[in-house]
């Protein structure tokens, strides 16, 4: 051992066991956010970030190729590289890590294959097993242990249950392999229900209802971020546990299909669930801030806070290490994440979301904004992670 920090898949020989890609940096890819905090506020924000359990409801804490066009080839290796150094500097305790999800094209040109998901889960955990600063989260005790030890925990999930096809026992298999959160559907419909881009919103299917019941039995957190409105509301009505919307925003703030109606937002809160504010480029915009920055995202945060109460809001920034705008360009045909529906609001395109560009900077800037805007210590602790912990106590019981 050399004593050097561990780099992802460091147990393999580059160029022999592992194809070599020039990866995006974990630090300083873009200029730092100018938060305008004074010394006293900065000190308070740093203390709150240090003392509290901080949970991202949705991020991709991995390094993508510096040239995002190489991502399909990179993903076909089955190995996304965890950003160990970036995570160590993030202030986060837990990241809901949804892996390759809709870009997992290991064995073909379309995502959501069962074997691709199993490969992804296995490869990422094999890598993590060769170091000790990042741990895998499977229980509430794991979260508290990680916080006490100053480590970062990855909680593995999927943005859609599409890979289970119509085999409900695959949920048990995924749980056994370490998965602890799963979405109902992505943009396209599947055996469980409709995705948010379907022309006809069919809602949750009978199989979907059985699947939600099994998720509840297992202790799999249910996510409706990419589900259609009716599917989301149906899921909330049948789930006996809190439901998450891990990464979305409010349609009343920005009227696109990717955002959620007041009825869906209320339905999540009524389960005891939590709504995570997303910052994927060109999604959570606002008319007050049509150029996407942390300020646009916080317009959605304030709206949801007023609608459902502070105990039901948190943050799932949906960021990564690399050119996220470029990722949407490369995988737009699969992800279908366009922010502007025909006739939707116009907006100024950006190269990155200032203030919420990657998992390292997210929560320092979120915490700083909350301090500057006058939120109390207890309110900040709740939205940084306390609300999510409270829901997990019911989901994982």
Short mmCIF file of C-alpha atoms in Angstrom, two decimals:
data_model
loop_
_atom_site.label_atom_id
_atom_site.label_comp_id
_atom_site.label_asym_id
_atom_site.label_seq_id
_atom_site.Cartn_x
_atom_site.Cartn_y
_atom_site.Cartn_z
CA UNK A 1 0.00 0.00 0.00
CA UNK A 2 1.33 3.48 -0.87
CA UNK A 3 -0.83 5.50 1.51
CA UNK A 4 -2.29 7.46 -1.42
CA UNK A 5 -6.06 8.13 -1.42
CA UNK A 6 -8.06 5.36 -3.03
CA UNK A 7 -9.21 5.97 -6.58
CA UNK A 8 -12.15 4.10 -8.00
CA UNK A 9 -11.30 0.54 -9.12
CA UNK A 10 -7.78 1.04 -7.80
CA UNK A 11 -7.47 -2.71 -7.30
CA UNK A 12 -7.33 -3.15 -11.10
CA UNK A 13 -4.53 -2.32 -13.53
CA UNK A 14 -5.54 0.55 -15.85
CA UNK A 15 -5.26 -0.35 -19.50
CA UNK A 16 -5.06 -4.06 -18.67
CA UNK A 17 -8.05 -4.93 -16.47
CA UNK A 18 -9.79 -1.59 -16.90
CA UNK A 19 -10.34 0.62 -19.95
CA UNK A 20 -8.93 4.11 -19.45
CA UNK A 21 -11.10 7.22 -19.86
CA UNK A 22 -10.26 10.84 -19.15
CA UNK A 23 -12.80 11.54 -16.38
CA UNK A 24 -14.35 14.81 -15.29
CA UNK A 25 -12.66 16.37 -12.26
CA UNK A 26 -14.16 16.16 -8.79
CA UNK A 27 -13.21 19.77 -8.00
CA UNK A 28 -13.20 23.12 -9.80
CA UNK A 29 -14.84 22.03 -13.05
CA UNK A 30 -16.73 25.35 -12.96
CA UNK A 31 -16.17 28.56 -10.97
CA UNK A 32 -17.31 28.45 -7.30
CA UNK A 33 -20.70 29.89 -6.40
CA UNK A 34 -20.60 33.43 -5.01
CA UNK A 35 -22.89 33.02 -2.00
CA UNK A 36 -22.28 36.44 -0.41
CA UNK A 37 -22.16 35.01 3.12
CA UNK A 38 -20.52 37.02 5.89
CA UNK A 39 -18.05 35.42 8.30
CA UNK A 40 -20.64 34.84 11.05
CA UNK A 41 -23.20 33.27 8.72
CA UNK A 42 -20.53 31.13 7.08
CA UNK A 43 -19.37 29.84 10.44
CA UNK A 44 -22.95 28.96 11.40
CA UNK A 45 -23.56 27.20 8.07
CA UNK A 46 -20.38 25.15 8.45
CA UNK A 47 -21.39 24.14 11.99
CA UNK A 48 -24.87 23.07 10.89
CA UNK A 49 -23.46 21.04 8.02
CA UNK A 50 -20.96 19.39 10.34
CA UNK A 51 -23.27 18.66 13.29
CA UNK A 52 -26.33 17.34 11.45
CA UNK A 53 -27.03 14.20 9.45
CA UNK A 54 -27.15 15.49 5.87
CA UNK A 55 -29.00 13.41 3.29
CA UNK A 56 -29.28 13.90 -0.45
CA UNK A 57 -32.49 12.24 -1.61
CA UNK A 58 -31.05 11.90 -5.12
CA UNK A 59 -27.61 12.34 -6.64
CA UNK A 60 -25.19 10.46 -8.88
CA UNK A 61 -21.88 10.68 -6.96
CA UNK A 62 -19.79 9.33 -9.83
CA UNK A 63 -17.34 10.72 -12.35
CA UNK A 64 -18.40 10.77 -15.99
CA UNK A 65 -16.05 11.07 -18.96
CA UNK A 66 -14.71 14.59 -19.47
CA UNK A 67 -16.08 14.24 -22.99
CA UNK A 68 -19.67 13.28 -22.25
CA UNK A 69 -20.00 11.75 -25.73
CA UNK A 70 -17.87 8.85 -24.45
CA UNK A 71 -20.45 7.96 -21.80
CA UNK A 72 -22.16 5.09 -23.69
CA UNK A 73 -18.77 3.40 -24.17
CA UNK A 74 -17.83 4.14 -20.54
CA UNK A 75 -21.08 2.73 -19.18
CA UNK A 76 -20.67 -0.43 -21.26
CA UNK A 77 -17.69 -1.32 -19.07
CA UNK A 78 -20.23 -1.79 -16.26
CA UNK A 79 -18.10 0.44 -14.04
CA UNK A 80 -18.98 3.99 -13.10
CA UNK A 81 -16.24 5.52 -10.96
CA UNK A 82 -17.34 6.69 -7.50
CA UNK A 83 -16.00 10.17 -6.68
CA UNK A 84 -14.39 9.25 -3.36
CA UNK A 85 -12.48 12.50 -2.89
CA UNK A 86 -15.47 14.62 -3.88
CA UNK A 87 -17.72 12.79 -1.46
CA UNK A 88 -15.26 13.24 1.40
CA UNK A 89 -15.42 17.01 0.89
CA UNK A 90 -19.22 17.21 0.44
CA UNK A 91 -20.46 17.42 4.04
CA UNK A 92 -23.05 14.75 3.23
CA UNK A 93 -23.77 11.77 5.46
CA UNK A 94 -25.91 9.80 3.00
CA UNK A 95 -26.53 9.94 -0.74
CA UNK A 96 -29.49 8.17 -2.36
CA UNK A 97 -27.41 6.89 -5.28
CA UNK A 98 -29.47 5.78 -8.29
CA UNK A 99 -26.45 4.47 -10.19
CA UNK A 100 -26.58 4.36 -14.01
CA UNK A 101 -30.40 4.06 -14.01
CA UNK A 102 -31.67 5.27 -17.39
CA UNK A 103 -28.19 5.26 -18.94
CA UNK A 104 -27.33 1.65 -18.05
CA UNK A 105 -26.70 0.25 -21.53
CA UNK A 106 -24.09 -2.36 -20.60
CA UNK A 107 -25.49 -5.10 -22.81
CA UNK A 108 -27.34 -3.14 -25.48
CA UNK A 109 -28.62 0.22 -26.64
CA UNK A 110 -31.61 0.59 -24.32
CA UNK A 111 -31.63 0.94 -20.52
CA UNK A 112 -33.40 -0.91 -17.72
CA UNK A 113 -32.24 -4.45 -18.50
CA UNK A 114 -32.23 -6.75 -15.46
CA UNK A 115 -28.66 -7.98 -15.96
CA UNK A 116 -27.39 -4.43 -16.41
CA UNK A 117 -28.85 -3.43 -13.05
CA UNK A 118 -27.35 -6.45 -11.29
CA UNK A 119 -23.97 -5.70 -12.91
CA UNK A 120 -24.18 -2.07 -11.78
CA UNK A 121 -25.01 -3.01 -8.18
CA UNK A 122 -22.25 -5.58 -7.99
CA UNK A 123 -19.51 -3.51 -9.63
CA UNK A 124 -20.13 -0.43 -7.49
CA UNK A 125 -20.11 -2.44 -4.25
CA UNK A 126 -16.98 -4.38 -5.26
CA UNK A 127 -15.24 -1.03 -5.69
CA UNK A 128 -16.49 0.37 -2.38
CA UNK A 129 -15.35 -2.78 -0.56
CA UNK A 130 -11.72 -1.90 -1.35
CA UNK A 131 -11.69 1.26 0.76
CA UNK A 132 -13.14 2.38 4.10
CA UNK A 133 -14.18 6.05 3.83
CA UNK A 134 -17.41 5.41 1.91
CA UNK A 135 -19.85 2.76 3.16
CA UNK A 136 -23.02 1.15 1.86
CA UNK A 137 -26.21 2.04 3.77
CA UNK A 138 -28.79 -0.68 4.41
CA UNK A 139 -30.19 0.25 7.86
CA UNK A 140 -30.86 3.26 10.05
CA UNK A 141 -28.00 2.14 12.29
CA UNK A 142 -25.67 2.36 9.27
CA UNK A 143 -26.64 6.03 8.83
CA UNK A 144 -25.95 6.92 12.46
CA UNK A 145 -22.70 4.94 12.42
CA UNK A 146 -21.54 6.77 9.29
CA UNK A 147 -22.25 10.16 10.88
CA UNK A 148 -20.39 9.31 14.08
CA UNK A 149 -17.41 8.02 12.11
CA UNK A 150 -17.33 10.96 9.70
CA UNK A 151 -17.92 8.73 6.70
CA UNK A 152 -20.23 9.06 3.70
CA UNK A 153 -22.85 6.38 3.01
CA UNK A 154 -24.27 5.41 -0.36
CA UNK A 155 -27.88 4.21 -0.32
CA UNK A 156 -28.50 2.41 -3.59
CA UNK A 157 -31.72 2.86 -5.52
CA UNK A 158 -33.34 2.77 -8.97
CA UNK A 159 -35.33 5.52 -10.63
CA UNK A 160 -37.79 2.96 -12.02
CA UNK A 161 -38.86 -0.60 -11.29
CA UNK A 162 -38.87 -1.37 -15.02
CA UNK A 163 -36.16 -4.10 -14.73
CA UNK A 164 -38.38 -6.34 -12.60
CA UNK A 165 -40.69 -6.65 -15.64
CA UNK A 166 -43.69 -8.60 -14.24
CA UNK A 167 -41.74 -10.68 -11.73
CA UNK A 168 -42.55 -9.35 -8.28
CA UNK A 169 -39.97 -11.52 -6.50
CA UNK A 170 -37.23 -9.58 -8.26
CA UNK A 171 -37.94 -6.85 -5.70
CA UNK A 172 -36.75 -9.26 -3.00
CA UNK A 173 -33.64 -10.03 -5.04
CA UNK A 174 -32.81 -6.34 -5.40
CA UNK A 175 -33.36 -5.80 -1.69
CA UNK A 176 -31.09 -8.73 -0.91
CA UNK A 177 -28.38 -7.20 -3.11
CA UNK A 178 -28.51 -3.95 -1.13
CA UNK A 179 -31.14 -1.82 -2.90
CA UNK A 180 -33.18 0.32 -0.48
CA UNK A 181 -35.16 2.70 -2.74
CA UNK A 182 -37.00 2.23 -6.03
CA UNK A 183 -39.11 4.32 -8.39
CA UNK A 184 -42.38 3.19 -9.94
CA UNK A 185 -41.85 4.29 -13.55
CA UNK A 186 -39.57 6.56 -15.55
CA UNK A 187 -40.70 8.57 -18.56
CA UNK A 188 -42.11 5.50 -20.33
CA UNK A 189 -44.82 3.28 -18.88
CA UNK A 190 -43.93 -0.14 -17.51
CA UNK A 191 -45.76 -3.06 -15.90
CA UNK A 192 -46.37 -1.01 -12.74
CA UNK A 193 -47.77 2.20 -14.15
CA UNK A 194 -47.44 5.24 -16.38
CA UNK A 195 -44.39 7.45 -16.67
CA UNK A 196 -44.59 11.21 -16.85
CA UNK A 197 -44.28 11.39 -20.66
CA UNK A 198 -47.17 9.07 -21.55
CA UNK A 199 -49.92 10.60 -23.68
CA UNK A 200 -52.55 8.62 -21.77
CA UNK A 201 -52.11 8.51 -18.01
CA UNK A 202 -53.21 5.00 -17.05
CA UNK A 203 -52.25 5.30 -13.39
CA UNK A 204 -50.98 2.43 -11.25
CA UNK A 205 -51.73 -1.04 -12.64
CA UNK A 206 -52.99 -3.98 -10.59
CA UNK A 207 -49.47 -5.41 -10.76
CA UNK A 208 -48.18 -2.03 -9.61
CA UNK A 209 -50.45 -2.18 -6.57
CA UNK A 210 -49.07 -5.60 -5.67
CA UNK A 211 -45.56 -4.33 -6.21
CA UNK A 212 -46.08 -1.37 -3.88
CA UNK A 213 -47.41 -3.75 -1.23
CA UNK A 214 -44.25 -5.87 -1.62
CA UNK A 215 -42.06 -2.76 -1.42
CA UNK A 216 -43.78 -1.88 1.85
CA UNK A 217 -43.26 -5.40 3.18
CA UNK A 218 -39.59 -5.41 2.26
CA UNK A 219 -38.80 -1.90 3.44
CA UNK A 220 -38.01 -0.52 -0.02
CA UNK A 221 -38.57 3.24 -0.09
CA UNK A 222 -40.96 4.10 -2.95
CA UNK A 223 -40.21 7.04 -5.29
CA UNK A 224 -42.63 8.69 -7.73
CA UNK A 225 -40.36 11.39 -9.20
CA UNK A 226 -40.71 10.23 -12.81
CA UNK A 227 -44.20 8.75 -12.56
CA UNK A 228 -47.26 10.32 -14.12
CA UNK A 229 -49.58 12.36 -11.91
CA UNK A 230 -52.23 9.68 -11.59
CA UNK A 231 -49.65 6.94 -11.01
CA UNK A 232 -48.09 9.04 -8.26
CA UNK A 233 -51.42 9.74 -6.57
CA UNK A 234 -52.46 6.07 -6.88
CA UNK A 235 -49.15 5.00 -5.34
CA UNK A 236 -49.63 7.33 -2.40
CA UNK A 237 -53.16 6.04 -1.86
CA UNK A 238 -52.17 2.37 -1.67
CA UNK A 239 -48.82 2.64 0.12
CA UNK A 240 -48.90 1.92 3.84
CA UNK A 241 -45.54 3.63 4.28
CA UNK A 242 -44.33 7.16 3.51
CA UNK A 243 -43.66 7.81 -0.18
CA UNK A 244 -40.73 9.83 -1.51
CA UNK A 245 -40.57 12.22 -4.42
CA UNK A 246 -36.79 12.16 -4.41
CA UNK A 247 -36.10 14.78 -7.08
CA UNK A 248 -38.71 17.04 -8.64
CA UNK A 249 -40.34 20.46 -8.23
CA UNK A 250 -43.66 22.28 -8.39
CA UNK A 251 -45.61 22.68 -11.62
CA UNK A 252 -47.22 25.81 -10.20
CA UNK A 253 -43.75 27.39 -10.26
CA UNK A 254 -42.69 26.03 -13.68
CA UNK A 255 -45.36 24.45 -15.87
CA UNK A 256 -43.76 21.38 -17.46
CA UNK A 257 -44.61 17.66 -17.21
CA UNK A 258 -41.37 17.03 -15.26
CA UNK A 259 -42.72 19.13 -12.38
CA UNK A 260 -45.52 17.92 -10.09
CA UNK A 261 -49.04 19.23 -9.54
CA UNK A 262 -50.22 20.45 -6.15
CA UNK A 263 -52.39 17.33 -5.86
CA UNK A 264 -49.36 15.06 -6.25
CA UNK A 265 -47.26 17.11 -3.83
CA UNK A 266 -50.03 16.99 -1.23
CA UNK A 267 -50.50 13.25 -1.77
CA UNK A 268 -46.82 12.62 -0.94
CA UNK A 269 -47.05 14.74 2.21
CA UNK A 270 -50.23 12.97 3.32
CA UNK A 271 -48.32 9.65 3.41
CA UNK A 272 -45.77 11.22 5.74
CA UNK A 273 -43.36 11.35 2.83
CA UNK A 274 -40.77 13.88 1.68
CA UNK A 275 -40.30 15.93 -1.51
CA UNK A 276 -36.71 16.46 -2.68
CA UNK A 277 -35.90 19.56 -4.72
CA UNK A 278 -34.13 18.70 -7.96
CA UNK A 279 -31.49 20.76 -9.74
CA UNK A 280 -31.03 18.79 -12.97
CA UNK A 281 -30.30 21.40 -15.66
CA UNK A 282 -33.32 23.15 -17.19
CA UNK A 283 -35.92 21.45 -14.96
CA UNK A 284 -36.63 23.39 -11.74
CA UNK A 285 -36.72 26.81 -13.33
CA UNK A 286 -38.96 29.64 -12.20
CA UNK A 287 -40.40 32.78 -13.75
CA UNK A 288 -38.54 34.82 -11.16
CA UNK A 289 -35.29 33.05 -12.11
CA UNK A 290 -35.59 31.63 -15.66
CA UNK A 291 -31.81 31.23 -15.82
CA UNK A 292 -31.32 28.02 -13.86
CA UNK A 293 -29.35 28.53 -10.62
CA UNK A 294 -29.73 27.63 -6.97
CA UNK A 295 -32.14 30.57 -6.73
CA UNK A 296 -34.54 28.93 -9.22
CA UNK A 297 -34.46 25.72 -7.17
CA UNK A 298 -35.15 27.61 -3.97
CA UNK A 299 -38.28 29.13 -5.52
CA UNK A 300 -39.61 25.56 -5.76
CA UNK A 301 -38.44 24.86 -2.20
CA UNK A 302 -40.34 27.86 -0.80
CA UNK A 303 -43.46 26.96 -2.76
CA UNK A 304 -43.48 23.36 -1.52
CA UNK A 305 -42.72 24.49 2.02
CA UNK A 306 -45.76 26.78 1.97
CA UNK A 307 -47.95 24.10 0.35
CA UNK A 308 -47.19 21.05 2.52
CA UNK A 309 -45.09 22.25 5.46
CA UNK A 310 -41.39 22.23 6.21
CA UNK A 311 -41.52 18.67 7.61
CA UNK A 312 -42.15 17.31 4.09
CA UNK A 313 -39.40 19.00 2.07
CA UNK A 314 -35.71 18.23 1.50
CA UNK A 315 -33.21 18.21 -1.35
CA UNK A 316 -32.43 15.67 -4.08
CA UNK A 317 -30.28 17.79 -6.40
CA UNK A 318 -29.73 15.09 -9.06
CA UNK A 319 -26.18 16.19 -9.82
CA UNK A 320 -23.04 14.37 -10.93
CA UNK A 321 -19.36 14.95 -11.68
CA UNK A 322 -19.26 16.07 -15.27
CA UNK A 323 -21.21 17.99 -17.89
CA UNK A 324 -24.83 17.29 -16.94
CA UNK A 325 -26.17 19.40 -19.81
CA UNK A 326 -24.03 17.29 -22.15
CA UNK A 327 -25.40 14.10 -20.60
CA UNK A 328 -28.93 15.20 -21.45
CA UNK A 329 -27.78 15.81 -25.01
CA UNK A 330 -26.18 12.37 -25.35
CA UNK A 331 -29.02 10.46 -23.67
CA UNK A 332 -31.97 12.72 -24.45
CA UNK A 333 -33.65 10.03 -26.57
CA UNK A 334 -33.66 7.66 -23.56
CA UNK A 335 -34.12 10.04 -20.64
CA UNK A 336 -36.81 12.25 -22.18
CA UNK A 337 -36.11 14.96 -19.64
CA UNK A 338 -36.79 18.02 -21.79
CA UNK A 339 -37.90 20.93 -19.64
CA UNK A 340 -40.12 22.65 -22.17
CA UNK A 341 -43.30 21.00 -23.37
CA UNK A 342 -44.81 22.39 -26.59
CA UNK A 343 -46.04 25.85 -25.74
CA UNK A 344 -44.26 25.75 -22.35
CA UNK A 345 -42.37 28.62 -20.74
CA UNK A 346 -39.30 29.99 -22.48
CA UNK A 347 -36.03 29.99 -20.58
CA UNK A 348 -32.36 30.86 -20.84
CA UNK A 349 -30.17 27.80 -21.40
CA UNK A 350 -27.16 27.38 -19.12
CA UNK A 351 -23.94 25.37 -19.26
CA UNK A 352 -24.38 24.34 -15.60
CA UNK A 353 -26.60 25.16 -12.61
CA UNK A 354 -24.70 27.77 -10.62
CA UNK A 355 -24.61 26.80 -6.92
CA UNK A 356 -25.76 23.22 -7.44
CA UNK A 357 -23.30 21.87 -10.00
CA UNK A 358 -22.06 18.69 -8.32
CA UNK A 359 -22.46 16.63 -5.14
CA UNK A 360 -19.42 18.22 -3.48
CA UNK A 361 -20.73 21.77 -3.48
CA UNK A 362 -24.49 21.20 -3.17
CA UNK A 363 -25.15 21.12 0.53
CA UNK A 364 -22.61 23.76 1.54
CA UNK A 365 -24.47 26.17 -0.75
CA UNK A 366 -27.91 24.93 0.29
CA UNK A 367 -27.01 25.36 3.96
CA UNK A 368 -25.56 28.79 3.30
CA UNK A 369 -28.73 29.90 1.52
CA UNK A 370 -30.92 28.64 4.38
CA UNK A 371 -28.78 30.52 6.92
CA UNK A 372 -28.85 33.72 4.86
CA UNK A 373 -32.63 33.50 4.48
CA UNK A 374 -33.17 33.31 8.24
CA UNK A 375 -34.21 29.70 8.80
CA UNK A 376 -33.75 28.40 12.34
CA UNK A 377 -31.25 25.70 13.32
CA UNK A 378 -34.06 23.17 13.80
CA UNK A 379 -35.64 24.00 10.44
CA UNK A 380 -32.30 23.64 8.68
CA UNK A 381 -31.60 20.32 10.44
CA UNK A 382 -35.02 19.06 9.27
CA UNK A 383 -34.56 19.86 5.57
CA UNK A 384 -30.90 18.80 5.47
CA UNK A 385 -31.80 15.26 6.55
CA UNK A 386 -34.04 15.07 9.59
CA UNK A 387 -37.24 14.82 7.56
CA UNK A 388 -35.82 11.96 5.52
CA UNK A 389 -34.65 10.10 8.62
CA UNK A 390 -38.11 10.40 10.14
CA UNK A 391 -39.68 8.89 7.03
CA UNK A 392 -37.09 6.10 6.84
CA UNK A 393 -37.86 5.15 10.43
CA UNK A 394 -41.37 4.27 9.23
CA UNK A 395 -40.36 2.79 5.86
CA UNK A 396 -37.58 0.56 7.16
CA UNK A 397 -39.26 -0.51 10.44
#
